[in-house]
XYZ file of C-alpha atoms in Angstrom:
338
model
C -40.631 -89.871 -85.241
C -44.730 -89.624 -84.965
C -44.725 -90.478 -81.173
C -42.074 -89.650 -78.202
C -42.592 -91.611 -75.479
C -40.580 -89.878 -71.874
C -37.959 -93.044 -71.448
C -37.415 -92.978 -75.360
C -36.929 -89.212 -75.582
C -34.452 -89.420 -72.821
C -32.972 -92.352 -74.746
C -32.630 -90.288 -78.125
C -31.146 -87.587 -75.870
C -28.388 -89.175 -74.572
C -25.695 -88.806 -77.251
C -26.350 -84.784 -77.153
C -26.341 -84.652 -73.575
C -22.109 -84.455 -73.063
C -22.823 -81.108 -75.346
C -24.279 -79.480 -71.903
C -22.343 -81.306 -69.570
C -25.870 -83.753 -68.218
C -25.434 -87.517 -68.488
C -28.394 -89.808 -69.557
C -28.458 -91.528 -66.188
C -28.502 -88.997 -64.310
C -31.474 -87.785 -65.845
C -33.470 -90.903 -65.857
C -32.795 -90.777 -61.954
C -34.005 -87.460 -61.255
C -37.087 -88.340 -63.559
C -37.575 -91.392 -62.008
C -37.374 -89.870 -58.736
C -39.682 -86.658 -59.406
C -42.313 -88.084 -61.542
C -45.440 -86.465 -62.816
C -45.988 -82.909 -61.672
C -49.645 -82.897 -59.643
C -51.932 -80.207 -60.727
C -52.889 -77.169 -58.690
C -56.218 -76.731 -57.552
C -55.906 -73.044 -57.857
C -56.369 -72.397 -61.736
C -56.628 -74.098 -65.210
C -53.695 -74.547 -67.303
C -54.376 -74.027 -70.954
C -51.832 -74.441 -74.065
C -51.722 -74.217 -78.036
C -48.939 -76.064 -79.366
C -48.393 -75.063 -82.830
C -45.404 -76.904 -85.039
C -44.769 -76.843 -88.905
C -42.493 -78.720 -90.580
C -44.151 -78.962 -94.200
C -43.376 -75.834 -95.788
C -43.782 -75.769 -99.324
C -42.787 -74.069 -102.719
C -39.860 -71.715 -102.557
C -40.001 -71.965 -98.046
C -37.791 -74.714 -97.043
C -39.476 -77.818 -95.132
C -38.173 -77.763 -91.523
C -37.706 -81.199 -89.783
C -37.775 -80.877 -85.943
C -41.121 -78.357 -85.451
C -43.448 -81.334 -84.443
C -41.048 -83.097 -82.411
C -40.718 -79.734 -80.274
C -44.840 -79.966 -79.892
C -44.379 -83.242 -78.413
C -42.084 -82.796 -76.183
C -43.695 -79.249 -75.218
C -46.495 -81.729 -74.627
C -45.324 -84.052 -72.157
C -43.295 -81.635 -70.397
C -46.130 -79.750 -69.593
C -48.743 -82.700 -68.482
C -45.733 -84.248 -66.740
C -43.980 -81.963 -65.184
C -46.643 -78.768 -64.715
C -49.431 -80.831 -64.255
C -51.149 -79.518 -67.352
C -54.693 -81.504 -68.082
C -54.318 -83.187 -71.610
C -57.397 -82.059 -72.378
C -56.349 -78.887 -71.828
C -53.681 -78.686 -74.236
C -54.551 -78.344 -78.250
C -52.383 -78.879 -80.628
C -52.074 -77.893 -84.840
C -49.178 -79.685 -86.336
C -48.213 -79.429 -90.080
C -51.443 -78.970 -92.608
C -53.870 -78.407 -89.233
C -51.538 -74.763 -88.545
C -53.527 -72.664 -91.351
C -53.565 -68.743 -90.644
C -56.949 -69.155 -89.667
C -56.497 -72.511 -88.123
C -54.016 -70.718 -85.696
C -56.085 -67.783 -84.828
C -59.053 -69.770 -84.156
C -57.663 -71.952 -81.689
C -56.099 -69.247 -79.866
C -59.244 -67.252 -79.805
C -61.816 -70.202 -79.195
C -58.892 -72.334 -76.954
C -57.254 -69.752 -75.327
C -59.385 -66.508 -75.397
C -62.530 -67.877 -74.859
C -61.637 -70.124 -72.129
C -59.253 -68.643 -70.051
C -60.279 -66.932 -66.579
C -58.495 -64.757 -64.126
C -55.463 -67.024 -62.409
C -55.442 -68.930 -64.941
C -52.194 -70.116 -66.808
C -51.706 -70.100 -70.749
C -49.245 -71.187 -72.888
C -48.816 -70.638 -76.719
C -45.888 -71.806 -78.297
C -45.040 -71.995 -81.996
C -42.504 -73.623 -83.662
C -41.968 -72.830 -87.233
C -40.436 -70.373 -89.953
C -40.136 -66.669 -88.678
C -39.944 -63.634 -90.893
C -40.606 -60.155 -91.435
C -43.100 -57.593 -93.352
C -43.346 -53.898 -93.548
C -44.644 -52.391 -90.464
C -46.917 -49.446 -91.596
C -46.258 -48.076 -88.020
C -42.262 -48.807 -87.954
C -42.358 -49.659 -84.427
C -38.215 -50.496 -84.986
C -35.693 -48.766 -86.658
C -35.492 -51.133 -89.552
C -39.407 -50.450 -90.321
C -40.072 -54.218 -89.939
C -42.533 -56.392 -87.666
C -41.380 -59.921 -87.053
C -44.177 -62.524 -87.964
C -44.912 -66.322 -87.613
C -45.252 -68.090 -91.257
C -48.229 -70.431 -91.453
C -48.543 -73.522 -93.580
C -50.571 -71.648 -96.179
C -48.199 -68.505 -96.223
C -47.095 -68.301 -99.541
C -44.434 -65.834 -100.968
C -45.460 -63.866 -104.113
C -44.797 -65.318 -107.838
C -41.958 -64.014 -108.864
C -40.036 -63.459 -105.271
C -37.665 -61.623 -104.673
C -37.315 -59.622 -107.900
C -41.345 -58.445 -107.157
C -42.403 -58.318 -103.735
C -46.179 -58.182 -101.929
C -48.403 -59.484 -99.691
C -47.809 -62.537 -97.288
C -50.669 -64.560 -95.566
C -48.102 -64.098 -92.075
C -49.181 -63.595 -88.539
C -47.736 -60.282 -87.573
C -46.436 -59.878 -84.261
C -49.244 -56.745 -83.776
C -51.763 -59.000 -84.112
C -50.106 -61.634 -81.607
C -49.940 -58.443 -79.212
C -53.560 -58.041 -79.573
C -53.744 -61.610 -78.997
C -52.518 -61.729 -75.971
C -54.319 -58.387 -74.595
C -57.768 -59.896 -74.906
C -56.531 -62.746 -72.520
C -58.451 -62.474 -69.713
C -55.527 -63.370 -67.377
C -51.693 -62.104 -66.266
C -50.226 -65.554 -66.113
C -49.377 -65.884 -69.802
C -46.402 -67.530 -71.269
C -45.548 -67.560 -74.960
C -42.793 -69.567 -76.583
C -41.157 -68.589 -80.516
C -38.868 -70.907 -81.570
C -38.526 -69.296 -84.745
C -36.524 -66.448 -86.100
C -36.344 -63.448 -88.623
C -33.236 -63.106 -90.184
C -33.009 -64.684 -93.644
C -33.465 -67.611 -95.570
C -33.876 -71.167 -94.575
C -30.777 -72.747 -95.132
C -27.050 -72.161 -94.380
C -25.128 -74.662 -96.088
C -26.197 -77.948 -94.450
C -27.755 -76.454 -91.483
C -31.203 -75.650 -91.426
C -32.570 -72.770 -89.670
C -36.888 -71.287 -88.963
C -36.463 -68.221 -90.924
C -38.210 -67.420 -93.987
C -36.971 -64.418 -96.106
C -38.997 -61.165 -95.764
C -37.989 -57.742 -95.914
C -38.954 -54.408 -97.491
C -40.301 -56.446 -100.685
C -43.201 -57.917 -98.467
C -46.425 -56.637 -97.241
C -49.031 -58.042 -94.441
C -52.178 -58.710 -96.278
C -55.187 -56.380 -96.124
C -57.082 -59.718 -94.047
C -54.404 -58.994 -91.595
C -54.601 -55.468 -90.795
C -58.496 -55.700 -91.207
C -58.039 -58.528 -88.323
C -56.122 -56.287 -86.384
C -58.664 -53.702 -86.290
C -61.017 -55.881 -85.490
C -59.299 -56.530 -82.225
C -58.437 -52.828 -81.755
C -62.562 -52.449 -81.475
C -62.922 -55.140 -79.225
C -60.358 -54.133 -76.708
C -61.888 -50.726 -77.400
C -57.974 -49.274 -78.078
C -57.402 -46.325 -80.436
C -54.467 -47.164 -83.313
C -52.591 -44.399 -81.493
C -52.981 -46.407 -77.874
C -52.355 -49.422 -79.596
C -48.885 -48.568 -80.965
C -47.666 -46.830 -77.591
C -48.840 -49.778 -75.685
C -46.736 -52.031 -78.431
C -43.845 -49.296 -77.764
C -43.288 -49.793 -74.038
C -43.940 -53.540 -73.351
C -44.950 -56.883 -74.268
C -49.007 -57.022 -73.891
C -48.692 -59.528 -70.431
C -46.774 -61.897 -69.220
C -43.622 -63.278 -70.552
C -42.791 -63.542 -74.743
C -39.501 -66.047 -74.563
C -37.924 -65.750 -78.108
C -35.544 -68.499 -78.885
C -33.504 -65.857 -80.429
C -32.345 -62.380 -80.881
C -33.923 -60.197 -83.387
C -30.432 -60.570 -85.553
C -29.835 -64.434 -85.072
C -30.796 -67.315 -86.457
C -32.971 -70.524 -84.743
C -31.483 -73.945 -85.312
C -33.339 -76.853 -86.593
C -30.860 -79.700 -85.241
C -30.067 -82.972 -86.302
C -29.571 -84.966 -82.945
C -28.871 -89.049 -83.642
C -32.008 -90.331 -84.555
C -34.602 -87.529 -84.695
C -34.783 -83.720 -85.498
C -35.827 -81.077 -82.791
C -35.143 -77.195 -82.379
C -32.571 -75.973 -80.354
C -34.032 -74.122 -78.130
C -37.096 -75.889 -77.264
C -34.686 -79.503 -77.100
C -32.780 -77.750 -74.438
C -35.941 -75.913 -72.708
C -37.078 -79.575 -71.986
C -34.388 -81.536 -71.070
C -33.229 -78.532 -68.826
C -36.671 -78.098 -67.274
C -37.372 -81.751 -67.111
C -34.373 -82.935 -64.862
C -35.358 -80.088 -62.485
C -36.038 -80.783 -58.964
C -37.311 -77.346 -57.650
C -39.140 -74.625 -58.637
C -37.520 -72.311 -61.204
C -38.023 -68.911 -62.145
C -38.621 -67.870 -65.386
C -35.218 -65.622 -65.292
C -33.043 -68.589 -64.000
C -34.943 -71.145 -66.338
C -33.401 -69.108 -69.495
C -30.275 -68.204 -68.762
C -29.332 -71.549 -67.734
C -31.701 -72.916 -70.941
C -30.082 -70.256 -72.703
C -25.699 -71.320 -71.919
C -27.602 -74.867 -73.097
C -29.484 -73.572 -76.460
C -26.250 -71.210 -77.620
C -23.954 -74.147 -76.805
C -25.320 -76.708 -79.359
C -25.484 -74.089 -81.662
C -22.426 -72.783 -81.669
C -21.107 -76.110 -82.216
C -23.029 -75.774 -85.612
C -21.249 -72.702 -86.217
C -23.986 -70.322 -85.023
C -24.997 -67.923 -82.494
C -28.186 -68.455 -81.024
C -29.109 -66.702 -77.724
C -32.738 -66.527 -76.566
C -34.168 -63.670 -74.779
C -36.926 -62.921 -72.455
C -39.355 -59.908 -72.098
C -42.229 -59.386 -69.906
C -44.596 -57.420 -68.631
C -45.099 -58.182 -64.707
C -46.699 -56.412 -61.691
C -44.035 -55.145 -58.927
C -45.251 -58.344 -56.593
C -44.885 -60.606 -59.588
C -41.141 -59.911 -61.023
C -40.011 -63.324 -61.036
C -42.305 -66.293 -61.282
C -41.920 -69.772 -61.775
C -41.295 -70.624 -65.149
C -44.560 -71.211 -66.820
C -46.453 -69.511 -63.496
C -46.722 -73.058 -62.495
C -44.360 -73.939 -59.105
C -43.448 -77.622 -59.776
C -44.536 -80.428 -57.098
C -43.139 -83.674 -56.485
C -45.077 -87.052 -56.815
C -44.158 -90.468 -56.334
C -45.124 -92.010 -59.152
C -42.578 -93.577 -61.723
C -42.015 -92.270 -65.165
């Protein structure tokens, strides 16, 4: 499906929708009724939208990655009054290691002022390297996989380096963002393989057999000079919180992510049911509400694929700020038609 129109999404929807208990209509009224969400004045809205479904080699292909971009897309321009122009998106062969880290440097990084709201979201393979520091018990970091992340010849009987994005430098990332009002999405995981059975799931296999690359830890201390933070700062920052903002996983650290199969087109669990929930709202909703009612939604349809899958939230907010809109965007209502 290359394009997903609002009416046609909601149309694709409908046979899933019983699952959460929503009907089709009533969704198409509340749309109808709501319309686009009108910009605030007040700050910029940026996002990176990154989705991969062309894995290659020994990583399975996923199928519903860039469908979850899309519809990340037009939820955000019509229902948080982001600026197209504002959003950038790297799909398939376009979500390189460097392609990624780029765009969030030059699109997000570079751009974004104080008040401002960012978004990164990735959907895509998950997995897990060696963490020289062993932030967690199991001595792992969780990382993103990009297109050109290749496992080593001869995997898993020899291990070594992987071209992943560790979640220290995603940390760092997020640091050097010049604002508080940062949101970023993983629909991805970091337990296991690919595949169970039929079902297909956005985890790669990793473990103590894999390394992060010497370009990766060299990035990292690049960063760790910029932000003018020690190694030893860096990893008890990293130990008490996320960097800023809110990290919303679609997962927990020992579960699996869903690629679903819906009736005519292929989307993640979590991020299908973080837009259909969020889209048929008519008032503002906090970022703790949002997921725990996204969340009853996202470990319903995959339960009914035999799975647990419940996503989880942490943040790192100021005493007046516990709570915020979902997104740090309140929603307005328009008149216009959708």
């Amino acid at each position: 499906m290359s394009n997903i129109k609002r009416r046609h999404f909601l149309q694709l929807a409908g046979s899933t929708l019983a699952t959460v208990g929503i009907s089709q209509l009533d969704i198409m009224h509340q749309g109808d009724r709501y319309g686009q969400v009108l910009a605030q004045n007040t700050s910029r809205k940026l996002a990176l939208l990154v989705g991969i479904n062309q894995y290659s080699g020994i990583i399975p292909p996923l199928k519903g990655c860039v469908t979850d971009v899309q519809l990340q897309q037009e939820l955000l321009v019509h229902r948080f009054g982001f600026n197209p122009q504002n959003i950038l998106t790297l799909t398939d062969q376009q979500a390189t290691r460097k392609g990624i880290l780029t765009a969030f440097e030059e699109h997000l990084i570079n751009q974004a002022k104080p008040g401002d709201v960012v978004v990164f979201h990735f959907s895509g393979h998950g997995s897990r390297v060696i963490d020289p520091d062993r932030d967690q018990p199991d001595g792992f970091n969780s990382t993103l996989v990009p297109i050109d992340s290749k496992l080593p010849e001869g995997y898993p009987i020899t291990g070594g380096v992987v071209s992943d994005i560790m979640g220290h430098t995603l940390f760092l990332l997020m640091s050097a963002l010049n604002t508080e009002n940062v949101t970023v999405v993983l629909d991805s995981c970091h337990s296991g393989g690919g595949t169970r059975g039929n079902l297909r799931v956005r985890s790669r296999f990793g473990g103590d057999k894999l390394q992060p690359s010497p370009v990766e830890l060299d990035y990292q201390k690049q960063w760790l000079r910029r932000l003018n933070l020690s190694p030893e700062q860096f990893i008890e920052l990293r130990r008490k919180n996320v960097a800023k903002g809110v990290v919303i996983a679609s997962a927990k650290r020992d579960e699996l992510a869903v690629d679903m199969t819906f009736s005519d087109f292929h989307a993640g669990a979590f991020t299908y049911s973080l837009t259909q929930y969020l889209w048929q709202q008519t008032n503002n909703q906090s970022i703790n509400n949002a997921i725990i009612n996204v969340g009853r939604n996202t470990a319903t349809l995959a339960y009914n694929q035999g799975r647990y899958q419940n996503p989880q939230v942490e943040s790192n907010l100021s005493q007046e700020n516990t709570n915020p809109p979902i997104y740090f965007t309140p929603k307005k209502q328009s008149q216009r038609k959708l």
